[in-house]
mmCIF file of C-alpha atoms in Angstrom:
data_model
loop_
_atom_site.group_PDB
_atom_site.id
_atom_site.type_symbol
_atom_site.label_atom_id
_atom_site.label_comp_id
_atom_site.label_asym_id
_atom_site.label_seq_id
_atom_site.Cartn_x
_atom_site.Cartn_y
_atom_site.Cartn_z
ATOM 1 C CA UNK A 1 0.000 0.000 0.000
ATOM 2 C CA UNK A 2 1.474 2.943 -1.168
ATOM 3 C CA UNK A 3 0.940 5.984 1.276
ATOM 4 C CA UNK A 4 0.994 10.132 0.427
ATOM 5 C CA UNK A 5 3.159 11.545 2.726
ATOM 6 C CA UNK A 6 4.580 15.538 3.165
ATOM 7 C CA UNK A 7 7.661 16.316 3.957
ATOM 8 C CA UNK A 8 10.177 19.152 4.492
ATOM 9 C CA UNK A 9 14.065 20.055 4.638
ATOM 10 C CA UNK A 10 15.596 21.245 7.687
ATOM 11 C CA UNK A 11 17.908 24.352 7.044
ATOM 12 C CA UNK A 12 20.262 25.587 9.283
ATOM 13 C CA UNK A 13 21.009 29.370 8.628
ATOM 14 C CA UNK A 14 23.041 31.074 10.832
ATOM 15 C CA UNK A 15 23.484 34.191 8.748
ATOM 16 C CA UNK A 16 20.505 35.880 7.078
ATOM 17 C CA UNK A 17 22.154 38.443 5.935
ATOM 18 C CA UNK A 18 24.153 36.232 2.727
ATOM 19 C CA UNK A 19 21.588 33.752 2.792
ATOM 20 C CA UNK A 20 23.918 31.009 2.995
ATOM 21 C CA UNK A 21 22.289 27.842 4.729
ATOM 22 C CA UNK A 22 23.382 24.159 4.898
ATOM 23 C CA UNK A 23 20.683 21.023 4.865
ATOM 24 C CA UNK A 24 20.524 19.568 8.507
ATOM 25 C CA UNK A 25 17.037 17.236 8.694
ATOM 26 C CA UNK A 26 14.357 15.895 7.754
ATOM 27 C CA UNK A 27 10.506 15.707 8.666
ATOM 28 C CA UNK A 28 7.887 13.457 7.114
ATOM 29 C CA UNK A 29 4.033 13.470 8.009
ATOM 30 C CA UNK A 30 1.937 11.047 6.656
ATOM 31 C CA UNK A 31 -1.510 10.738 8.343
ATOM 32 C CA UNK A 32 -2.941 7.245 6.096
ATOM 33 C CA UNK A 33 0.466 5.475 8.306
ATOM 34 C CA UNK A 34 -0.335 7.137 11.637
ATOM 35 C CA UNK A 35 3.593 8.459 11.344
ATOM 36 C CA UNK A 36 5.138 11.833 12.123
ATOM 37 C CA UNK A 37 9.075 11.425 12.001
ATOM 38 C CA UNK A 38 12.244 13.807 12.010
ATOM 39 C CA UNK A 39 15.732 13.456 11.969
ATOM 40 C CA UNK A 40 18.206 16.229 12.347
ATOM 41 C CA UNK A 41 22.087 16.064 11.826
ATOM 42 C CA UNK A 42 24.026 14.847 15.142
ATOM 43 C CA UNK A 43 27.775 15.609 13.945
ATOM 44 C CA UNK A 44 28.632 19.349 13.484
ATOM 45 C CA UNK A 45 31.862 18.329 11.696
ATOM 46 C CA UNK A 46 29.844 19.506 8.211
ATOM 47 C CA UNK A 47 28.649 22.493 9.635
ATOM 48 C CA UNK A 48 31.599 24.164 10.781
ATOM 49 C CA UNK A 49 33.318 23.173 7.716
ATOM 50 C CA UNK A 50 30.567 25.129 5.629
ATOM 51 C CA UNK A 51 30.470 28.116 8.407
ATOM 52 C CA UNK A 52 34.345 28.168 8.781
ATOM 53 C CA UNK A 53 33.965 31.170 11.839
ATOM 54 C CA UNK A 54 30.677 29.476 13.599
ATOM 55 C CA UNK A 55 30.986 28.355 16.892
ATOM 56 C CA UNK A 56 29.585 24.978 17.028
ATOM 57 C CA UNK A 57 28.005 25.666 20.017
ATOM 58 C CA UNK A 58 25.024 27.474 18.458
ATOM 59 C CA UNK A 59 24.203 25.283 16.168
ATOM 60 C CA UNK A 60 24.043 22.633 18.626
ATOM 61 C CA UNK A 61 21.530 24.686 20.677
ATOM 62 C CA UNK A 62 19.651 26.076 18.178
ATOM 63 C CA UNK A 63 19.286 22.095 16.843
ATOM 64 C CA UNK A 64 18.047 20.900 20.711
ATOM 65 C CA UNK A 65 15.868 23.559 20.302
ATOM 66 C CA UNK A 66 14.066 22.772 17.055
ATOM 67 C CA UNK A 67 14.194 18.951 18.366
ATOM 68 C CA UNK A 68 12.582 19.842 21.424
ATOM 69 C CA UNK A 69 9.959 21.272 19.289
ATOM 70 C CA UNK A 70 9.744 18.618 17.056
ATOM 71 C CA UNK A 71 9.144 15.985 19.628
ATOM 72 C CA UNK A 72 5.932 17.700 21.121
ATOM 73 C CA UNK A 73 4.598 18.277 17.885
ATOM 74 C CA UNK A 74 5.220 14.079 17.044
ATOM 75 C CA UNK A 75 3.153 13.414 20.209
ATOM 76 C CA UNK A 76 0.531 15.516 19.674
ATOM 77 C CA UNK A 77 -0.018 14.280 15.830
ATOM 78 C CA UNK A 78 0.483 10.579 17.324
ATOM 79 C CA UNK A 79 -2.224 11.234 19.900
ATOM 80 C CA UNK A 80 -4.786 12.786 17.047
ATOM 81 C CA UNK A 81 -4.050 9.315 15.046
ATOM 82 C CA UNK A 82 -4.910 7.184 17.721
ATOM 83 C CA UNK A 83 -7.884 9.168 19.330
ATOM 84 C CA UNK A 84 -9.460 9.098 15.903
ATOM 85 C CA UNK A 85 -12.700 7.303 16.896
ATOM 86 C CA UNK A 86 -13.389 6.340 12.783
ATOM 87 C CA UNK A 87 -10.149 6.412 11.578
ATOM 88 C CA UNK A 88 -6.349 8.319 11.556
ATOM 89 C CA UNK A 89 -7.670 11.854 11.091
ATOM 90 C CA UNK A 90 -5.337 13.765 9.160
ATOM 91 C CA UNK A 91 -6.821 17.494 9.780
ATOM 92 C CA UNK A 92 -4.440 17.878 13.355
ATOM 93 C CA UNK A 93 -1.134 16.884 11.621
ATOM 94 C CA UNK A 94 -1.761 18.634 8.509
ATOM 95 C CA UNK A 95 -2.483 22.010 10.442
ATOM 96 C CA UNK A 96 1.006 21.209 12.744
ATOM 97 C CA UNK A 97 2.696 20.492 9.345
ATOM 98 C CA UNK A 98 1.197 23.823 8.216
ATOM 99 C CA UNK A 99 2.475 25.654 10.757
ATOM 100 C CA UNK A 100 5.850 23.910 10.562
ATOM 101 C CA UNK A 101 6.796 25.157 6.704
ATOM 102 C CA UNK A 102 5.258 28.297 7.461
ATOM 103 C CA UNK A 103 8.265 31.349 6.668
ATOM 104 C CA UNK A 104 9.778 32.859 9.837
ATOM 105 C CA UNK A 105 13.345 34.241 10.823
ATOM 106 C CA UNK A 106 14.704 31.863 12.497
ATOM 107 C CA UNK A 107 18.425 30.107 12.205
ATOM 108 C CA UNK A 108 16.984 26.352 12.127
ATOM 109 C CA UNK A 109 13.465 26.213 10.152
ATOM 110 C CA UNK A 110 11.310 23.850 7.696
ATOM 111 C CA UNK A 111 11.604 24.702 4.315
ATOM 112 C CA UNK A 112 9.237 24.628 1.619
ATOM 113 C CA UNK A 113 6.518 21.612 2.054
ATOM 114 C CA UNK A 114 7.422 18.904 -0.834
ATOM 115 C CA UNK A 115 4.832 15.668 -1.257
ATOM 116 C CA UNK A 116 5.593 11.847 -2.373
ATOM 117 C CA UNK A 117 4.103 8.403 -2.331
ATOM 118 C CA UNK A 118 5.510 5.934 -0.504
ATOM 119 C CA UNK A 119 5.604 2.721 0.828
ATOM 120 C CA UNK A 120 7.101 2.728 4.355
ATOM 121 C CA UNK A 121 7.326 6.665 5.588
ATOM 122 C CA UNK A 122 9.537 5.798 8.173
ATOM 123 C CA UNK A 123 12.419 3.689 5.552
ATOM 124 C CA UNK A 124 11.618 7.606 3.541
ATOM 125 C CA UNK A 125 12.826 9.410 5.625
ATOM 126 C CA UNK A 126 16.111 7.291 6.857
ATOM 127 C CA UNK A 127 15.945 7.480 2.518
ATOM 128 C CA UNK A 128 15.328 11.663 2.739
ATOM 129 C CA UNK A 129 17.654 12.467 5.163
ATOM 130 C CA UNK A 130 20.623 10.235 3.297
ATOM 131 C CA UNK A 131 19.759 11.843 0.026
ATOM 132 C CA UNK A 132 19.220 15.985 1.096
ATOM 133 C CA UNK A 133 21.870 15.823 4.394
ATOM 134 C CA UNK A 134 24.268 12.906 3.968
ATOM 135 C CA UNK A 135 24.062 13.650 0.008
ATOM 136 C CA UNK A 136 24.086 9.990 -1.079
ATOM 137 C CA UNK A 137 24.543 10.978 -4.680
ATOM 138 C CA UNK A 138 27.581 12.375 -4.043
ATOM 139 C CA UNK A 139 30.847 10.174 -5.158
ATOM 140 C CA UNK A 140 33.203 8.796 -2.275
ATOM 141 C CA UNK A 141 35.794 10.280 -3.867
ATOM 142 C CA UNK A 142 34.046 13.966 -3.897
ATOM 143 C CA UNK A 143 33.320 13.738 -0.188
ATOM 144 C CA UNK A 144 36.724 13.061 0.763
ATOM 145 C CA UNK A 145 38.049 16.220 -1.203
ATOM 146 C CA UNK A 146 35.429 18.213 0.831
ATOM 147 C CA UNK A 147 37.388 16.700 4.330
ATOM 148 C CA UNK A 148 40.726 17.803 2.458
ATOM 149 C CA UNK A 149 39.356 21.198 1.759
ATOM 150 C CA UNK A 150 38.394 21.791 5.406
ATOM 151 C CA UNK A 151 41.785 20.074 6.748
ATOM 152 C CA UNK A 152 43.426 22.867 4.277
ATOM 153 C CA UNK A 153 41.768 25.400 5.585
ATOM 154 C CA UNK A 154 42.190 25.291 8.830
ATOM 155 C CA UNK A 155 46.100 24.939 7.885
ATOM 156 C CA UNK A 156 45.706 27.951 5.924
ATOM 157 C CA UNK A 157 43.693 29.802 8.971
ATOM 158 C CA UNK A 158 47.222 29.040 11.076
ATOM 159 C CA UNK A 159 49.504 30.153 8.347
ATOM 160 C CA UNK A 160 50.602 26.384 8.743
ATOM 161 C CA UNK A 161 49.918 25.184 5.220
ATOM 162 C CA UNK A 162 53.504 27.009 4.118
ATOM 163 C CA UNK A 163 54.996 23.564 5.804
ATOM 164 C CA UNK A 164 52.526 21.291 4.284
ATOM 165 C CA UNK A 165 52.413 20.120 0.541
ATOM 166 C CA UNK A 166 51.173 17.464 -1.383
ATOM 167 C CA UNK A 167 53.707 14.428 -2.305
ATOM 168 C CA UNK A 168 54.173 10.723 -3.070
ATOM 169 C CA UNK A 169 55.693 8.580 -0.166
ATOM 170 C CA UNK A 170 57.819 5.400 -1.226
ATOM 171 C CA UNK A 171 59.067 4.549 -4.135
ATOM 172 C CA UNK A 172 58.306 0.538 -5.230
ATOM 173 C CA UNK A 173 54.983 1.060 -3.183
ATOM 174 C CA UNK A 174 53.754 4.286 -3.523
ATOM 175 C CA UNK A 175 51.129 6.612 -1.486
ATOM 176 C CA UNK A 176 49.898 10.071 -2.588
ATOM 177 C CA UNK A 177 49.180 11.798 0.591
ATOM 178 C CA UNK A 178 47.809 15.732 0.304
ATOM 179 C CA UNK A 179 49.456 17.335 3.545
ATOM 180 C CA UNK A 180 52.943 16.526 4.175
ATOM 181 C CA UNK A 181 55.876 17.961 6.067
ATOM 182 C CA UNK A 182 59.164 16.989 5.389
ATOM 183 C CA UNK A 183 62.540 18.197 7.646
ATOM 184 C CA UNK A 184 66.132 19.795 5.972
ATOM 185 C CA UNK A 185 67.037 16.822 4.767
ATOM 186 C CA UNK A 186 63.456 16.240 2.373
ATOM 187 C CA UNK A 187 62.877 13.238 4.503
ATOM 188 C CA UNK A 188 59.094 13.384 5.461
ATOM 189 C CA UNK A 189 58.314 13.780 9.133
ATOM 190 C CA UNK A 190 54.974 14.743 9.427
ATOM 191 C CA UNK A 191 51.895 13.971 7.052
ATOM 192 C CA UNK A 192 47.653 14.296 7.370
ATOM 193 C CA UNK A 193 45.221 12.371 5.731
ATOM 194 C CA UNK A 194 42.094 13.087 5.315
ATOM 195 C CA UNK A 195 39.550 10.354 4.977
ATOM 196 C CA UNK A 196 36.222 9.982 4.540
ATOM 197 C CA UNK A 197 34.499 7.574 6.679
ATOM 198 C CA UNK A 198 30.802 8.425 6.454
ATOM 199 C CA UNK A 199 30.160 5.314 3.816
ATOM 200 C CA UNK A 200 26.951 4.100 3.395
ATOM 201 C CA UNK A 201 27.740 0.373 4.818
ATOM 202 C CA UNK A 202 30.031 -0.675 7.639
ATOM 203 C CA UNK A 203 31.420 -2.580 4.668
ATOM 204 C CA UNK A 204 32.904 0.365 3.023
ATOM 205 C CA UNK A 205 34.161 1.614 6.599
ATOM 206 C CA UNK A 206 36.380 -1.185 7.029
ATOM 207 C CA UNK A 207 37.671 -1.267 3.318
ATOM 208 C CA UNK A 208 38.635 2.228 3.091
ATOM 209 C CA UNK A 209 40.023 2.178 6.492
ATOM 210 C CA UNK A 210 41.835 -0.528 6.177
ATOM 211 C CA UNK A 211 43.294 0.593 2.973
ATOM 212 C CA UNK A 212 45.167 3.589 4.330
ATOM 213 C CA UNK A 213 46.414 1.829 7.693
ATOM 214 C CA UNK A 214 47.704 -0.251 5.367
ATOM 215 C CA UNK A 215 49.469 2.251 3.275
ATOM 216 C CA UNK A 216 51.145 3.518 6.522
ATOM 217 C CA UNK A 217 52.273 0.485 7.615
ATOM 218 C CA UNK A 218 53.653 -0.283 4.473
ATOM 219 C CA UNK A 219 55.635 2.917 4.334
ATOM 220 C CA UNK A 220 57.079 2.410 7.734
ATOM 221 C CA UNK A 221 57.738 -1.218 6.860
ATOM 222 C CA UNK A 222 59.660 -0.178 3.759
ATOM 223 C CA UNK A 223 61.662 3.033 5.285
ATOM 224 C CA UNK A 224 60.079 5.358 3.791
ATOM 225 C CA UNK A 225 58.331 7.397 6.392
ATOM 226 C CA UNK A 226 59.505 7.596 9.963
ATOM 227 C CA UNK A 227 57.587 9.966 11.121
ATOM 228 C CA UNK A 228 54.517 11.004 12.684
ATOM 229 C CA UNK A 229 50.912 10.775 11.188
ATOM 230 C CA UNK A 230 47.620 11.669 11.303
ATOM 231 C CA UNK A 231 44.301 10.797 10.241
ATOM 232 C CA UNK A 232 41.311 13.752 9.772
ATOM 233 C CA UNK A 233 38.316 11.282 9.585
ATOM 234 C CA UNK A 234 34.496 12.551 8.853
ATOM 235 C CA UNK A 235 33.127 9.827 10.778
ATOM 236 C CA UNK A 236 29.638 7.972 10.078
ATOM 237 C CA UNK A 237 27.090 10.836 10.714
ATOM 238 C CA UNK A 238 25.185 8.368 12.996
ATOM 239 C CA UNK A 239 26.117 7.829 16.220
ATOM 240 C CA UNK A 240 25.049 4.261 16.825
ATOM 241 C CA UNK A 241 24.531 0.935 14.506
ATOM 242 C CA UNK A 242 26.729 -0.699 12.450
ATOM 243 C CA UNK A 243 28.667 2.199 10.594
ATOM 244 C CA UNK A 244 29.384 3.516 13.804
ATOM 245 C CA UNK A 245 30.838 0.301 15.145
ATOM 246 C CA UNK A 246 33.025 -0.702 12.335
ATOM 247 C CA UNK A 247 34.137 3.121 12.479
ATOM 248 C CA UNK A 248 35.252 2.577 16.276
ATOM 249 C CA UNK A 249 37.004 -0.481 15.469
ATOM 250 C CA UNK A 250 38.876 0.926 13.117
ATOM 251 C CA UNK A 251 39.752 3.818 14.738
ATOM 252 C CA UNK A 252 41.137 2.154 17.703
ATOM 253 C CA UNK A 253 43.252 -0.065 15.175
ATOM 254 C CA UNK A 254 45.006 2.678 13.667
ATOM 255 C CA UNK A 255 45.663 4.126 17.136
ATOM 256 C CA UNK A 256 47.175 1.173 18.274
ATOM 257 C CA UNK A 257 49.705 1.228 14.977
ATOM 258 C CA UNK A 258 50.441 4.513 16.170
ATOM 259 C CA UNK A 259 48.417 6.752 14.289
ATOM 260 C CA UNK A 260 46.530 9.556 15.527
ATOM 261 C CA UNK A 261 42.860 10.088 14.524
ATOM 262 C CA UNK A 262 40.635 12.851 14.594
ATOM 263 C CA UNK A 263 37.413 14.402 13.727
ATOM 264 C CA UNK A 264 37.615 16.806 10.798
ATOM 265 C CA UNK A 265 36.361 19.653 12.603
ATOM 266 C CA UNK A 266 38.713 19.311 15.862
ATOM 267 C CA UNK A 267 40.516 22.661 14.782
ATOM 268 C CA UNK A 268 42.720 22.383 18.288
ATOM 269 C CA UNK A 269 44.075 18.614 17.599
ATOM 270 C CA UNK A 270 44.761 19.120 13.851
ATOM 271 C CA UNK A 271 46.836 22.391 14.749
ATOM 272 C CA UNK A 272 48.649 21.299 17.783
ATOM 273 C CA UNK A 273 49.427 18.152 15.487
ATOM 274 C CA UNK A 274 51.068 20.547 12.791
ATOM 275 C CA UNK A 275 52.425 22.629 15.356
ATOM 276 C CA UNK A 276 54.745 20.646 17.246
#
């Protein structure tokens, strides 16, 4: 049974004055299913990258906020389905969505109300949210240039990129790596790889992962890099399941071959980490 359903993006705009916002949720009503569902971004790595000078801290509030919000209006549309005496009545949720889309000034808001047919409302929006937020459609390969862009600026914001450049490691068994520091000598002593780790599967965690502990090892193995490095990871933008799981294993396997990992958007680690 296929089952109409509205539903709206989540913006987060911090600045009105350029206009500027970045996707951070979804919300889906769909009164024939009895089902009012949101879901808002958790991570703030991909907000400050797009608002370089925000302080995560208000998007974070603003977010509990709008959640807050959200969950009162979910019980009070659940309540309306199930006190229905002849049926899920849809004239309570459709006012609340209503009121949800309508414009207002505000730094977190519904946008424009969008409609679809669907099967399972609640597998849409897990299916919304991955498209508008996590951008699905973009290539792993696109993504991880993003976490390279926001790795170089922050460099750049320290005057530290000077010391960092882009260069192939070994020489049978090579390694292109993007930020890399190397002493008087041109030995490399430093290096920072960004990685994208926000894959759809846990599958794709562990490959990719894998791949570049691999490539360090290797390196070391071989002599051709002594020196310290450092992985900027975009994690899985969920913070429980089986992305996140694979993502923790991994993470504590690259620490253990002596590899430091961070989030993209720890500005203090990646710095100190050029730094010293």
């Amino acid at each position: 049974m296929k089952h109409a359903c509205r539903y709206a993006l989540v913006r987060f705009m911090p600045y009105a004055e350029t206009g500027e916002f970045a996707n951070v949720g979804i919300v889906v009503m769909s009164p024939t299913a009895r089902f009012f569902g949101f879901k808002l971004l958790d991570r703030v790595g991909r907000i400050t990258a797009f608002f370089d000078d925000l302080d995560a801290h208000i998007y974070k509030r603003a977010r509990d906020i709008f959640k807050d919000e959200m969950q009162r209006i979910g019980d009070m549309a659940q309540r309306s389905f199930v006190g229905a005496v002849n049926g899920p009545t849809a004239d309570f949720a459709n006012f609340a969505f209503d009121q949800l889309v309508t414009p207002r000034q505000a730094i977190i808001y519904a946008d424009m109300p969008r409609a679809a047919m669907v099967d399972d409302p609640a597998k849409a929006l897990t299916d919304f949210f991955d498209y508008y937020v996590g951008r699905s459609f973009a290539t792993p390969v696109k993504r991880e240039r993003q976490v390279e862009q926001r790795i170089r600026n922050i460099l750049k914001a320290e005057n530290l990129q000077k010391y960092f450049h882009a260069r192939v490691l070994g020489t049978e068994y090579q390694a292109k790596v993007p930020f890399v520091k190397v002493n008087v000598q041109d030995n490399p002593v430093k290096l920072i790889k960004p990685l994208d780790l926000d894959r759809e599967d846990a599958t794709k965690i562990y490959d990719h992962g894998w791949e570049w502990l691999g490539r360090i090892k290797k390196l070391r193995r071989d002599g051709q890099f002594r020196g310290d490095a450092l992985f900027a990871v975009r994690p899985p933008h969920e913070s429980f399941g089986a992305g996140m799981s694979a993502y923790a294993e991994v993470k504590s396997e690259m620490e253990n071959a002596g590899v430091a990992v961070v989030d993209e958007d720890d500005k203090t680690a990646i710095i100190e980490f050029a730094e010293t």
